[in-house]
Coordinates of C-alpha atoms and ligand atoms in Angstrom, one line a residue:
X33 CA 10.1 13.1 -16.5
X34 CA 11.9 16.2 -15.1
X35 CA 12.1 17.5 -11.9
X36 CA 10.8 20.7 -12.3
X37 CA 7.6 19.8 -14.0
X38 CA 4.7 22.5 -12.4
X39 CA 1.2 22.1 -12.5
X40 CA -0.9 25.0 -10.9
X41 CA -4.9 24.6 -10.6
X42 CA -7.0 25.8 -8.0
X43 CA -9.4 22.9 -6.8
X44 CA -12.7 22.4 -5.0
X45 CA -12.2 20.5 -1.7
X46 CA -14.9 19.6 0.6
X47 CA -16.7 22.8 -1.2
X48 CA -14.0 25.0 -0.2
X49 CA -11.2 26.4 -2.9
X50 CA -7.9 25.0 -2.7
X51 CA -5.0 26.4 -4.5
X52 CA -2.7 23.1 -5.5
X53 CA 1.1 23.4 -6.6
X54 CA 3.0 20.5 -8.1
X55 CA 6.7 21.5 -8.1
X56 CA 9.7 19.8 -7.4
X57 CA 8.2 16.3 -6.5
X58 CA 6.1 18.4 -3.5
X59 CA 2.3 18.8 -3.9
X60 CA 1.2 22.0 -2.1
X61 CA -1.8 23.1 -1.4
X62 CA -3.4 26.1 0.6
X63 CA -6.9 27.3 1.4
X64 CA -7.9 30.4 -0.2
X65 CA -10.0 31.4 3.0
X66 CA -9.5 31.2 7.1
X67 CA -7.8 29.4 8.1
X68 CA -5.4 29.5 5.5
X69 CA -3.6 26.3 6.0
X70 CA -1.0 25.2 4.0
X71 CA 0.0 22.0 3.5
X72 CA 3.1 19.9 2.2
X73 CA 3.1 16.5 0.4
X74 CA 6.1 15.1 -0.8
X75 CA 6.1 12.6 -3.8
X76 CA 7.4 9.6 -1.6
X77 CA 4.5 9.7 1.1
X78 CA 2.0 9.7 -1.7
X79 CA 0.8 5.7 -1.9
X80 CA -1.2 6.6 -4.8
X81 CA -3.5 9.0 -7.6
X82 CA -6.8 7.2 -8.7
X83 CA -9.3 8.7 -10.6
X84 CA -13.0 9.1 -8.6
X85 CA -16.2 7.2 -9.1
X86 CA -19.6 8.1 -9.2
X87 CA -22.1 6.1 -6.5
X88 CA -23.6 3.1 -7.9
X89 CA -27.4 3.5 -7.9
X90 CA -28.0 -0.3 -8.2
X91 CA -25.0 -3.4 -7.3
X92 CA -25.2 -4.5 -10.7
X93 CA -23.9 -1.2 -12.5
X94 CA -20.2 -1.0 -13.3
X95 CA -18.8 2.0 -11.5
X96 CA -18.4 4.9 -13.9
X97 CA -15.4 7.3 -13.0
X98 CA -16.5 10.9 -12.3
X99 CA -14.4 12.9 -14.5
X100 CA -14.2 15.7 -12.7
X101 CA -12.2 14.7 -9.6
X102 CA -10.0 12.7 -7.9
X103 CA -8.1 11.5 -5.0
X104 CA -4.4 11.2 -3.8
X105 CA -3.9 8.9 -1.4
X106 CA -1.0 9.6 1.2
X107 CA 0.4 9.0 4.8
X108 CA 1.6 11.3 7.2
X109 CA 4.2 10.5 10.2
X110 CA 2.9 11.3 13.6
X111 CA 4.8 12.3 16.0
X112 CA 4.9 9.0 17.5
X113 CA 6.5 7.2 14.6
X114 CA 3.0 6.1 13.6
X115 CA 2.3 6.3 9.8
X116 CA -1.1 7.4 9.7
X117 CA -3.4 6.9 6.3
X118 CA -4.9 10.1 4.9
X119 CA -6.6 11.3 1.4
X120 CA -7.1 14.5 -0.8
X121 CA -9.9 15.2 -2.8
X122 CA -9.9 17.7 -5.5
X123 CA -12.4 18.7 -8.0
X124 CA -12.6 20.5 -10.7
X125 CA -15.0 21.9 -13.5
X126 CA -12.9 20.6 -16.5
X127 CA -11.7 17.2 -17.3
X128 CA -8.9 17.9 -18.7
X129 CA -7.1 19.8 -15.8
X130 CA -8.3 16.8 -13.8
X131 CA -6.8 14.0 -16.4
X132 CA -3.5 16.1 -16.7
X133 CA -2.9 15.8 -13.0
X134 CA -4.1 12.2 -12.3
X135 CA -1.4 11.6 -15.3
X136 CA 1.3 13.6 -14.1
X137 CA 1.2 12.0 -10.7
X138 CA 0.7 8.6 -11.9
X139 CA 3.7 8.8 -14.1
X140 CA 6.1 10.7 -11.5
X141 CA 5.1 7.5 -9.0
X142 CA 6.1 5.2 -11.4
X143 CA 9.8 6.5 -11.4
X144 CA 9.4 4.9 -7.7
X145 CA 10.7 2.0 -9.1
X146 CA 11.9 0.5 -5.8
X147 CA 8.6 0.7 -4.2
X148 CA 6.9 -3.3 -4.5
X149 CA 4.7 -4.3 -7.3
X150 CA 4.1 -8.2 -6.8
X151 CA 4.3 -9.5 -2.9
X152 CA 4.6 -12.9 -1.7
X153 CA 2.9 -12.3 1.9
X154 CA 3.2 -15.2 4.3
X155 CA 1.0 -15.2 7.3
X156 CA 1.4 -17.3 10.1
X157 CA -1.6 -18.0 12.3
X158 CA -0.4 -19.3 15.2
X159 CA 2.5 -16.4 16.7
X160 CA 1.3 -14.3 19.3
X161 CA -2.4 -13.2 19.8
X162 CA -2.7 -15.8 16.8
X163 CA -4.9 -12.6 14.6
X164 CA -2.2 -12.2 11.9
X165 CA -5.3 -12.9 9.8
X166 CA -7.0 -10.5 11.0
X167 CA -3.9 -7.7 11.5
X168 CA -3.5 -8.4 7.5
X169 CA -7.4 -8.2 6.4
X170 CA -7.5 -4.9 8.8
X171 CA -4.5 -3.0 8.3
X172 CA -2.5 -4.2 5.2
X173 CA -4.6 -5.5 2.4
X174 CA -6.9 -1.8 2.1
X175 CA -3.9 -0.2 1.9
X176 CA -2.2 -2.7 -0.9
X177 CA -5.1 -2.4 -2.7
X178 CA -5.0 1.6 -2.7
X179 CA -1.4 0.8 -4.0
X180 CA -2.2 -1.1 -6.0
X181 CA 0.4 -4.0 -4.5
X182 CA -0.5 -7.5 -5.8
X183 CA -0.1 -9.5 -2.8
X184 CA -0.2 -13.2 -2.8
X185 CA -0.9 -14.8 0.7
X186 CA 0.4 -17.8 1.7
X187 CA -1.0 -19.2 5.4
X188 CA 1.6 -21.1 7.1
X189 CA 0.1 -24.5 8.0
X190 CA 3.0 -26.0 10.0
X191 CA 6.1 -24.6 12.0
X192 CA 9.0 -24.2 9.2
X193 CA 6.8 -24.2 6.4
X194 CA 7.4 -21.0 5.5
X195 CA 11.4 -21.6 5.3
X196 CA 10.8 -24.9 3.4
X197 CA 8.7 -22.8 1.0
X198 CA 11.3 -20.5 0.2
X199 CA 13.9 -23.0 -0.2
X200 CA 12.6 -24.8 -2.8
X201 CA 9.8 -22.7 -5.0
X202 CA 10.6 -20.3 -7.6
X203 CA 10.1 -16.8 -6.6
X204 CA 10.3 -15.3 -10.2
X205 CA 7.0 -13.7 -10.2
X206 CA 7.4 -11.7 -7.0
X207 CA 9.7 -8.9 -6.4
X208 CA 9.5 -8.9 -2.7
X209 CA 8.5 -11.4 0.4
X210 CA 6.9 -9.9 3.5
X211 CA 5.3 -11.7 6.3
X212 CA 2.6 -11.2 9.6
X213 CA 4.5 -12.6 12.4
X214 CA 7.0 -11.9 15.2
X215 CA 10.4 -12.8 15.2
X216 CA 10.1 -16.1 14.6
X217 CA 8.4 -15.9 11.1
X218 CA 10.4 -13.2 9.9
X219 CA 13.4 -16.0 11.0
X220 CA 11.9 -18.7 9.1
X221 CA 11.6 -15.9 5.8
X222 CA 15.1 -15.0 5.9
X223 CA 16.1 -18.6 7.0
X224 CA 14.5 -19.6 3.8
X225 CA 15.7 -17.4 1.5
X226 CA 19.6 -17.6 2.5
X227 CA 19.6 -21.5 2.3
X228 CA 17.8 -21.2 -1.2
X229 CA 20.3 -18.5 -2.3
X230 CA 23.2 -20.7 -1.1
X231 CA 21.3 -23.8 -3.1
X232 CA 21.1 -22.2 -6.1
X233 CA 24.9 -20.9 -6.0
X234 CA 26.0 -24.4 -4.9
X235 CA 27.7 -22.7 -1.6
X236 CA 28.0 -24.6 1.5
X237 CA 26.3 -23.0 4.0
X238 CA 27.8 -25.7 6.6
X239 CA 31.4 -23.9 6.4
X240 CA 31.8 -21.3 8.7
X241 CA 34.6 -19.5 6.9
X242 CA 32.5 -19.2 3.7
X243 CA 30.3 -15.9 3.5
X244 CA 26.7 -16.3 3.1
X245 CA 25.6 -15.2 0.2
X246 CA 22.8 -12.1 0.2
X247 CA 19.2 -13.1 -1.2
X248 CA 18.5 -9.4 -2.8
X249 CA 14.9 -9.5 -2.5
X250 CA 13.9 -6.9 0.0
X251 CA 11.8 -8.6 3.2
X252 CA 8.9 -6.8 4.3
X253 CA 7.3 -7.3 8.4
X254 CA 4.4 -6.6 9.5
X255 CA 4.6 -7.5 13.8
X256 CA 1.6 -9.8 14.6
X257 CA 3.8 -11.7 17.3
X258 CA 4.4 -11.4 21.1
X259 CA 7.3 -9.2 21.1
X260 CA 7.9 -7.6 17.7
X261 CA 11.7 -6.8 18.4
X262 CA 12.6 -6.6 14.7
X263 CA 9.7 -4.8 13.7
X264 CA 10.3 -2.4 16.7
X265 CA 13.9 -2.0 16.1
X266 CA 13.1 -1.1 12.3
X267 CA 10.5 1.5 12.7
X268 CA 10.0 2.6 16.3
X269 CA 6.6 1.3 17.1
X270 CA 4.7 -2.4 16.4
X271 CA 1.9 -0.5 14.6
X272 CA 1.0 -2.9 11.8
X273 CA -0.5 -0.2 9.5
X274 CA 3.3 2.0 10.4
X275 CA 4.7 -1.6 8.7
X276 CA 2.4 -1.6 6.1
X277 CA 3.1 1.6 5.3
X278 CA 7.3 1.3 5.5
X279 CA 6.5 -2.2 2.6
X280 CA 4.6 0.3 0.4
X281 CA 6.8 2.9 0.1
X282 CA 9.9 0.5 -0.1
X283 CA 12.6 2.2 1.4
X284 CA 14.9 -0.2 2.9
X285 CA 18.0 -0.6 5.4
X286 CA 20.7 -3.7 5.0
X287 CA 20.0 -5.8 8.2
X288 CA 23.0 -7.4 9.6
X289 CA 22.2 -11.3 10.0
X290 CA 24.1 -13.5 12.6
X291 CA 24.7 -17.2 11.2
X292 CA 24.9 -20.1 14.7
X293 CA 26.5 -23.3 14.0
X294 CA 27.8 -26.0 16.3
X295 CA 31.2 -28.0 15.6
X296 CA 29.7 -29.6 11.9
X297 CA 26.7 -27.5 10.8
X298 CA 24.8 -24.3 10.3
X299 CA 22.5 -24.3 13.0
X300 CA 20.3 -21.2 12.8
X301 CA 20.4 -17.6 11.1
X302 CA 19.1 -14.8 13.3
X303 CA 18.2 -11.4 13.3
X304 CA 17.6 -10.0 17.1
X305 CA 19.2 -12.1 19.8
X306 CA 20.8 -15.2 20.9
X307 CA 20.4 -15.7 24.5
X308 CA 21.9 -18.1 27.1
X309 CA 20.3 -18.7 30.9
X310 CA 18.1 -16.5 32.1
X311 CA 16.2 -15.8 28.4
X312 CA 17.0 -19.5 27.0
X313 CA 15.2 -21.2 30.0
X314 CA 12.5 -18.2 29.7
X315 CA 11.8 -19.6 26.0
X316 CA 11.5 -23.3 26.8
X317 CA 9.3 -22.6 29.7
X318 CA 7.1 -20.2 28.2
X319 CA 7.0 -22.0 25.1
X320 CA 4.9 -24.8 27.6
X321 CA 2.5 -21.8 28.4
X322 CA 1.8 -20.7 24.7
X323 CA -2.2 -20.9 25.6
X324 CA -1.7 -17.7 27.8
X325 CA -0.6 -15.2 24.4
X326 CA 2.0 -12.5 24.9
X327 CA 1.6 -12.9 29.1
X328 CA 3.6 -15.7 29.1
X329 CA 6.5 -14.5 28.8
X330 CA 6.0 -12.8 32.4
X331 CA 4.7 -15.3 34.3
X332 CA 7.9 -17.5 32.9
X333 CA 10.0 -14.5 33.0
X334 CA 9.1 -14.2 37.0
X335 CA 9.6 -17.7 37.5
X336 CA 13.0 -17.6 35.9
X337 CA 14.2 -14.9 38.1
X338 CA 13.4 -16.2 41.5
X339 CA 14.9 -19.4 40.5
X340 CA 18.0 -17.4 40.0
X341 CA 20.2 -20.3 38.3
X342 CA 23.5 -19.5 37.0
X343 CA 25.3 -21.5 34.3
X344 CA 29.2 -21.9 33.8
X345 CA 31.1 -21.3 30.9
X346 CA 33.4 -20.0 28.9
X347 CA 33.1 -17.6 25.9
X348 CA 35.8 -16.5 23.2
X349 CA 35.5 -13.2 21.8
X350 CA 37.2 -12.0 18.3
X351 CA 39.0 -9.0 18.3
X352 CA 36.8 -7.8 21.3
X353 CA 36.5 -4.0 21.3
X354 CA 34.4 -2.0 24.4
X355 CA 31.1 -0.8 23.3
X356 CA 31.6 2.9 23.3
X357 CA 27.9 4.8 24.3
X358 CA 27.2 6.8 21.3
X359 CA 24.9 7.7 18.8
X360 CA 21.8 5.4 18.1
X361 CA 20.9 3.9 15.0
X362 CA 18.3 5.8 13.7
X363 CA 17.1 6.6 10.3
X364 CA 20.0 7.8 8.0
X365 CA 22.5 5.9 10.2
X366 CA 25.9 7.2 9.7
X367 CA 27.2 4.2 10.9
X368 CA 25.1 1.8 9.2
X369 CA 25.8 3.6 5.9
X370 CA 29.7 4.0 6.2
X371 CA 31.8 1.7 5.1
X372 CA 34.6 1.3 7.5
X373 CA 36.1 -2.1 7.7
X374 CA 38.9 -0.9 9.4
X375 CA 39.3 -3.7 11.7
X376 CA 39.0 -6.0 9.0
X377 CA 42.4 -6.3 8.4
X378 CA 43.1 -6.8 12.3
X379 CA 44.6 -10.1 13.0
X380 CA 42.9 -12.8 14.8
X381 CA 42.9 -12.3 18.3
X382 CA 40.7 -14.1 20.5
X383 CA 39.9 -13.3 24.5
X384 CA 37.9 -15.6 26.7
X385 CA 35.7 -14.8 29.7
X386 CA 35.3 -17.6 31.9
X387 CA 32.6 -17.5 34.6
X388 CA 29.0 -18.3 36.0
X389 CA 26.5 -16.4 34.1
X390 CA 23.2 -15.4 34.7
X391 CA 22.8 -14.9 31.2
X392 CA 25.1 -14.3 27.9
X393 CA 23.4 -12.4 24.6
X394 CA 24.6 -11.8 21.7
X395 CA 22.7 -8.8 20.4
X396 CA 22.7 -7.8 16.4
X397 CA 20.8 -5.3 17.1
X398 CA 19.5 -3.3 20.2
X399 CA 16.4 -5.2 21.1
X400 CA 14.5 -2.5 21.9
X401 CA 10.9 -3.1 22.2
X402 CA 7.5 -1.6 24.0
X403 CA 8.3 -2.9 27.4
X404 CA 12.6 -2.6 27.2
X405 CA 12.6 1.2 25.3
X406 CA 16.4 1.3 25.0
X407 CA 16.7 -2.8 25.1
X408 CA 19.5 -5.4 25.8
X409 CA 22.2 -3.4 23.6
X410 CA 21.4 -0.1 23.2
X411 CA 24.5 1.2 20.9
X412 CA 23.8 -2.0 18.5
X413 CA 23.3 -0.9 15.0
X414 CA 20.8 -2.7 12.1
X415 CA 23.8 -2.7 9.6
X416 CA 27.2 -2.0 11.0
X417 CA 28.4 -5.3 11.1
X418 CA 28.8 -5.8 14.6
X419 CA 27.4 -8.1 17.5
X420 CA 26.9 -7.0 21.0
X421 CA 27.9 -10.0 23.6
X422 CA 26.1 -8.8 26.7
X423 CA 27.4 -10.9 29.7
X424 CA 25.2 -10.8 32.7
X425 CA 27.8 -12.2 35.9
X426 CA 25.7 -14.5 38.2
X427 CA 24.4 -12.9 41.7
X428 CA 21.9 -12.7 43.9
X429 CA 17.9 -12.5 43.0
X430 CA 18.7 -8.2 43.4
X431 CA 20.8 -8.0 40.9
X432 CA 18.6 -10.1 38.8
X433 CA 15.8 -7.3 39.2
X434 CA 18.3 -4.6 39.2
X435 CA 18.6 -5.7 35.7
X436 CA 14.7 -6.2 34.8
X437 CA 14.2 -2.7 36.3
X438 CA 17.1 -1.2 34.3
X439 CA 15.7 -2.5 31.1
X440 CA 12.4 -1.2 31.4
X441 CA 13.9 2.2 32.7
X442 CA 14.0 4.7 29.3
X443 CA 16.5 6.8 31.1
X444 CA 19.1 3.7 32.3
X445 CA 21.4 1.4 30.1
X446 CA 22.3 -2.2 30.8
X447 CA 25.9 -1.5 31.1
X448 CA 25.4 0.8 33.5
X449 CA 25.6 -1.8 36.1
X450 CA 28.3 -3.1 37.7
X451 CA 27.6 -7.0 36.8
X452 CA 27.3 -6.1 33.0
X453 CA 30.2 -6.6 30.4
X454 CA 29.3 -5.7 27.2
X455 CA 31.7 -6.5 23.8
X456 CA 31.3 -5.3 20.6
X457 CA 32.7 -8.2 18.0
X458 CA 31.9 -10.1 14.7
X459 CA 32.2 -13.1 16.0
X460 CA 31.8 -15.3 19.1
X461 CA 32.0 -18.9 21.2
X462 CA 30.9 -20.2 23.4
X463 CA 30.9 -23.8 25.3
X464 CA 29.4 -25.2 29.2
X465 CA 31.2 -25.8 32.0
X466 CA 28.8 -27.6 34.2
X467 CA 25.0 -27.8 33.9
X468 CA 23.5 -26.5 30.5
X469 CA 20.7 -24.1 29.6
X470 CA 19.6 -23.5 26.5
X471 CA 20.0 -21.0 23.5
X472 CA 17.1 -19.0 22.5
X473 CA 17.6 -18.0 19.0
X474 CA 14.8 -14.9 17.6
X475 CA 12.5 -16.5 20.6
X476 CA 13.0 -19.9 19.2
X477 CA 15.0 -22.9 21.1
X478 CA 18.2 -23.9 20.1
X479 CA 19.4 -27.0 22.2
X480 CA 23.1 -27.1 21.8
X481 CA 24.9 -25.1 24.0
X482 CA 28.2 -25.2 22.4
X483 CA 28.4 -23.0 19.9
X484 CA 29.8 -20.4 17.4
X485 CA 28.0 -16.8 16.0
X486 CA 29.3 -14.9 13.3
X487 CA 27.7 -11.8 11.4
X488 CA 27.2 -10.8 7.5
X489 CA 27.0 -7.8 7.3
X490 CA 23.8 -6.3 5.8
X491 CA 22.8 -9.8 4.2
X492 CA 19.4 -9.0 4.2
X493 CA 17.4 -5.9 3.0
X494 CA 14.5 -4.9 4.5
X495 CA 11.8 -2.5 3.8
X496 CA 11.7 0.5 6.3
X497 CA 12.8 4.1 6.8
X498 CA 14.7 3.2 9.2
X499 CA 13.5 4.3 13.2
X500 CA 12.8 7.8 13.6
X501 CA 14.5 10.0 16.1
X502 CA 12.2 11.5 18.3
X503 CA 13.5 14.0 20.6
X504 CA 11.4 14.1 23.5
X505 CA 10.9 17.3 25.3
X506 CA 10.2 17.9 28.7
X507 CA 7.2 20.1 29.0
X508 CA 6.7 21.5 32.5
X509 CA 3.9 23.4 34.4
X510 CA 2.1 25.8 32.4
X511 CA 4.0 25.1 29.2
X512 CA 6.9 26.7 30.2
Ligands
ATP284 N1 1.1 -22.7 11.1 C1 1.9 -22.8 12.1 N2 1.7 -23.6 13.1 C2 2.5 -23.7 14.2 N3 3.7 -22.9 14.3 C3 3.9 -22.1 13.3 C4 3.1 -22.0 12.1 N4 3.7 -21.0 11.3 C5 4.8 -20.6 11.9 N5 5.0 -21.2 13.1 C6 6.0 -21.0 14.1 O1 5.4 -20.3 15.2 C7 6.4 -19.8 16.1 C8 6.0 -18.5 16.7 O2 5.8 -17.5 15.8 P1 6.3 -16.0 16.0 O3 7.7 -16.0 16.5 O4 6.0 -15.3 14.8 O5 5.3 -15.5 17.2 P2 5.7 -15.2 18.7 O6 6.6 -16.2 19.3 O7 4.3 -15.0 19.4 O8 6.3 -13.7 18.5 P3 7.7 -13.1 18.9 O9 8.8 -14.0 18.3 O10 7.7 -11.7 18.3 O11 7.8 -13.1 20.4 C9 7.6 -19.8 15.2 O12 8.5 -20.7 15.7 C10 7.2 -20.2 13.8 O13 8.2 -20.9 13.2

């Protein structure tokens, strides 16, 4: 179907006249009296065109479509990177105008080919205010169904079921995988799905120097965990119905995806942060405190930071280059888009850093997240290819809130401060000197300390527009 296909009716909404233009993928549509609104659709925020049904008089009667009207279903982006669900509905006199624009619609949607059809939804019940039940009942499965999205849940019944899952089943009658979770479940989904690509292509995803192969089913999130970084990172807010919203219309980014091993095996694949010292002994304390929800990561957080322990160690950076403050990844990323591999050619050249660290992170992405607005790395990109190894020097309990405050500040940046190093590279080491804490991997523990990161580049794809880039304007006394 072409482009420049028209329709032009005027409608009856809400008993008032409503002129309706369909050109050029946009629906239009203006009131014929004060106060003359008009208003813009475009094609891709439309979820979907159903026909209308008349009120059953009794529960027994089979609904009987009203031939006179119907409804699009869209969203609309607010100005706070919320998608918010809306409808439209139009009547008119004869069937036929009303038939020829439920089938025009229905067939332009359809050339939305990318947009999922059949979802394997995993759900795990026990991350963060353990509702990811209730987050999906609410939020996503209305919307599905106005979608008409065929989602099959699955309800995780044991930590790492969901990546066992995906190793080993057949995944030939979905063409997507989402899940309700934080970090940690959307680890176990793209943990899964990795290991069951490198399974099925017999690679060995032991051997560092052999790429991990990309699963090509896109990955959908919606946050029903504690922190939400990916989630956050992706579309600007933890809104579950935003997420919902970002699966339907599937759009996607490539997510970088930074592969841990130790001397012999692949550890862990992440997809936020892998953190050393102060955030490693924050995640096996707090993982003690799991009763108290989200809040425990401040009362272990607080605890952490008066004990103010510092860790030696040494870490080896490839081909370390400065992070350069620039532009942020936001949706349309030039830099996540180009493909400059300029460096790739650079020869190995490896600088250490030897020291006592309050804490070492390697950030694949910025981190940010409700409570840390521009987070740990805040020139890290979803899909450049890069890591950001943030290297916190030990010091007194000052420093240690100089850096909590700066986190939370949406007008500082970590580097900023004088006890901050931060490296942009593609891969890192990193082994003890002394006492050991412990890795935290996406939230999760990881208990050797000696150990090796590398990224892929874009190995996964994920469904989202990408984070929109709201310019915030300072509005002063009396508007001015
Ligand atoms: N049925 C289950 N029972 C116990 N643990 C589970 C189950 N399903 C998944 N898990 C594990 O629960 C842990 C926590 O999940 P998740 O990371 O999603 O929540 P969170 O830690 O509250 O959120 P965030 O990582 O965003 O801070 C993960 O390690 C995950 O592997």
């Amino acid at each position: 179907m072409s482009e420049d296909v028209v329709l032009l009716t005027t409608f009856t909404n809400k008993s008032k006249k409503i002129r309706v233009i369909f050109h050029k993928n946009t629906l239009i549509w203006d009131y014929e009296k004060p106060p003359f609104e008009q208003k813009t659709l475009k094609l891709e925020n439309i979820l979907s065109v159903k026909p209308n049904y008349f009120k059953c008089s009794h529960p027994s009667q089979d609904p009987q479509i009203d031939p006179y009207s119907f409804i699009v279903h869209y969203g609309i982006r607010l100005p706070s990177s919320k998608w918010k669900y809306k409808n439209l509905n139009l009547k008119h006199t004869d069937p036929l105008q009303v038939t020829s624009w439920i089938k025009t619609l229905q067939a332009k949607l359809e050339e939305l080919n990318h947009r999922p059809k059949k979802l394997l939804m995993f759900i795990n019940p026990f991350g963060g205010r353990k509702n990811s039940m209730h987050i999906y009942t609410k939020y996503g499965k209305p919307l599905f169904e106005i979608a008409d999205v065929e989602v099959t849940v699955n309800v995780s019944q044991r930590k790492d079921q969901i990546r066992d899952l995906l190793i080993n089943c057949s995944l030939d009658f979905f063409d997507s995988v989402a899940c309700v979770g934080g970090d940690g479940t959307l680890s176990e989904l793209f943990n899964g799905l990795v290991l069951r690509k490198c399974k099925v292509e017999g690679i060995d995803a032991d051997n560092i120097n052999t790429p991990l192969p990309n699963p090509k089913i896109p990955v959908g999130i919606i946050p029903g965990g504690s922190t939400d970084t990916v989630a956050y990172c992706l579309h600007g807010t933890t809104d579950p119905t935003t997420a919902v919203f970002h699966i339907i219309y599937g759009d996607s980014v490539g997510l970088d995806l930074v592969s841990v091993y130790n001397e012999k095996n692949l550890l862990k694949i992440y997809a936020s942060v892998l953190s050393y010292g102060y955030l490693g002994d924050v995640a096996y304390n707090s993982d003690r405190h799991r009763w108290m929800g989200p809040q425990r990561y401040n009362y272990s957080g607080f605890k952490k930071l008066i004990a103010n322990k510092g860790y030696q160690g040494e870490v080896a950076i490839l081909n370390s280059k400065d992070v350069v403050p620039s532009q942020k990844c936001y949706e349309n990323c030039d830099k996540c888009r180009s493909d400059d591999e300029t460096d790739e050619k650079d020869e190995a050249q490896w600088k250490t850093v030897q020291g006592k660290f309050f804490m070492i992170s390697g950030a694949n992405i910025s981190c940010a997240c409700s409570h840390s607005p521009n987070g740990i790395a805040p020139y890290s990109h979803l899909g450049d290819g890069k890591i950001h190894l943030v290297l916190v020097k030990h010091g007194s309990i000052i420093n240690n809130l100089r850096l909590l405050l700066n986190l939370s500040n949406k007008k500082k940046h970590i580097e900023e401060l004088p006890f901050v190093e931060t490296y942009c590279t593609k891969e890192f080491c990193f082994r003890p000197l002394g006492s050991t804490s412990r890795w935290n991997c996406d939230g999760e523990i990881q208990h050797q300390s000696n150990i090796r990161a590398k990224v892929s580049r874009q190995l996964l794809t994920i469904f989202s527009r990408g984070r929109p880039n709201i310019v915030e304007t300072e509005t002063r006394c009396c508007g001015s």
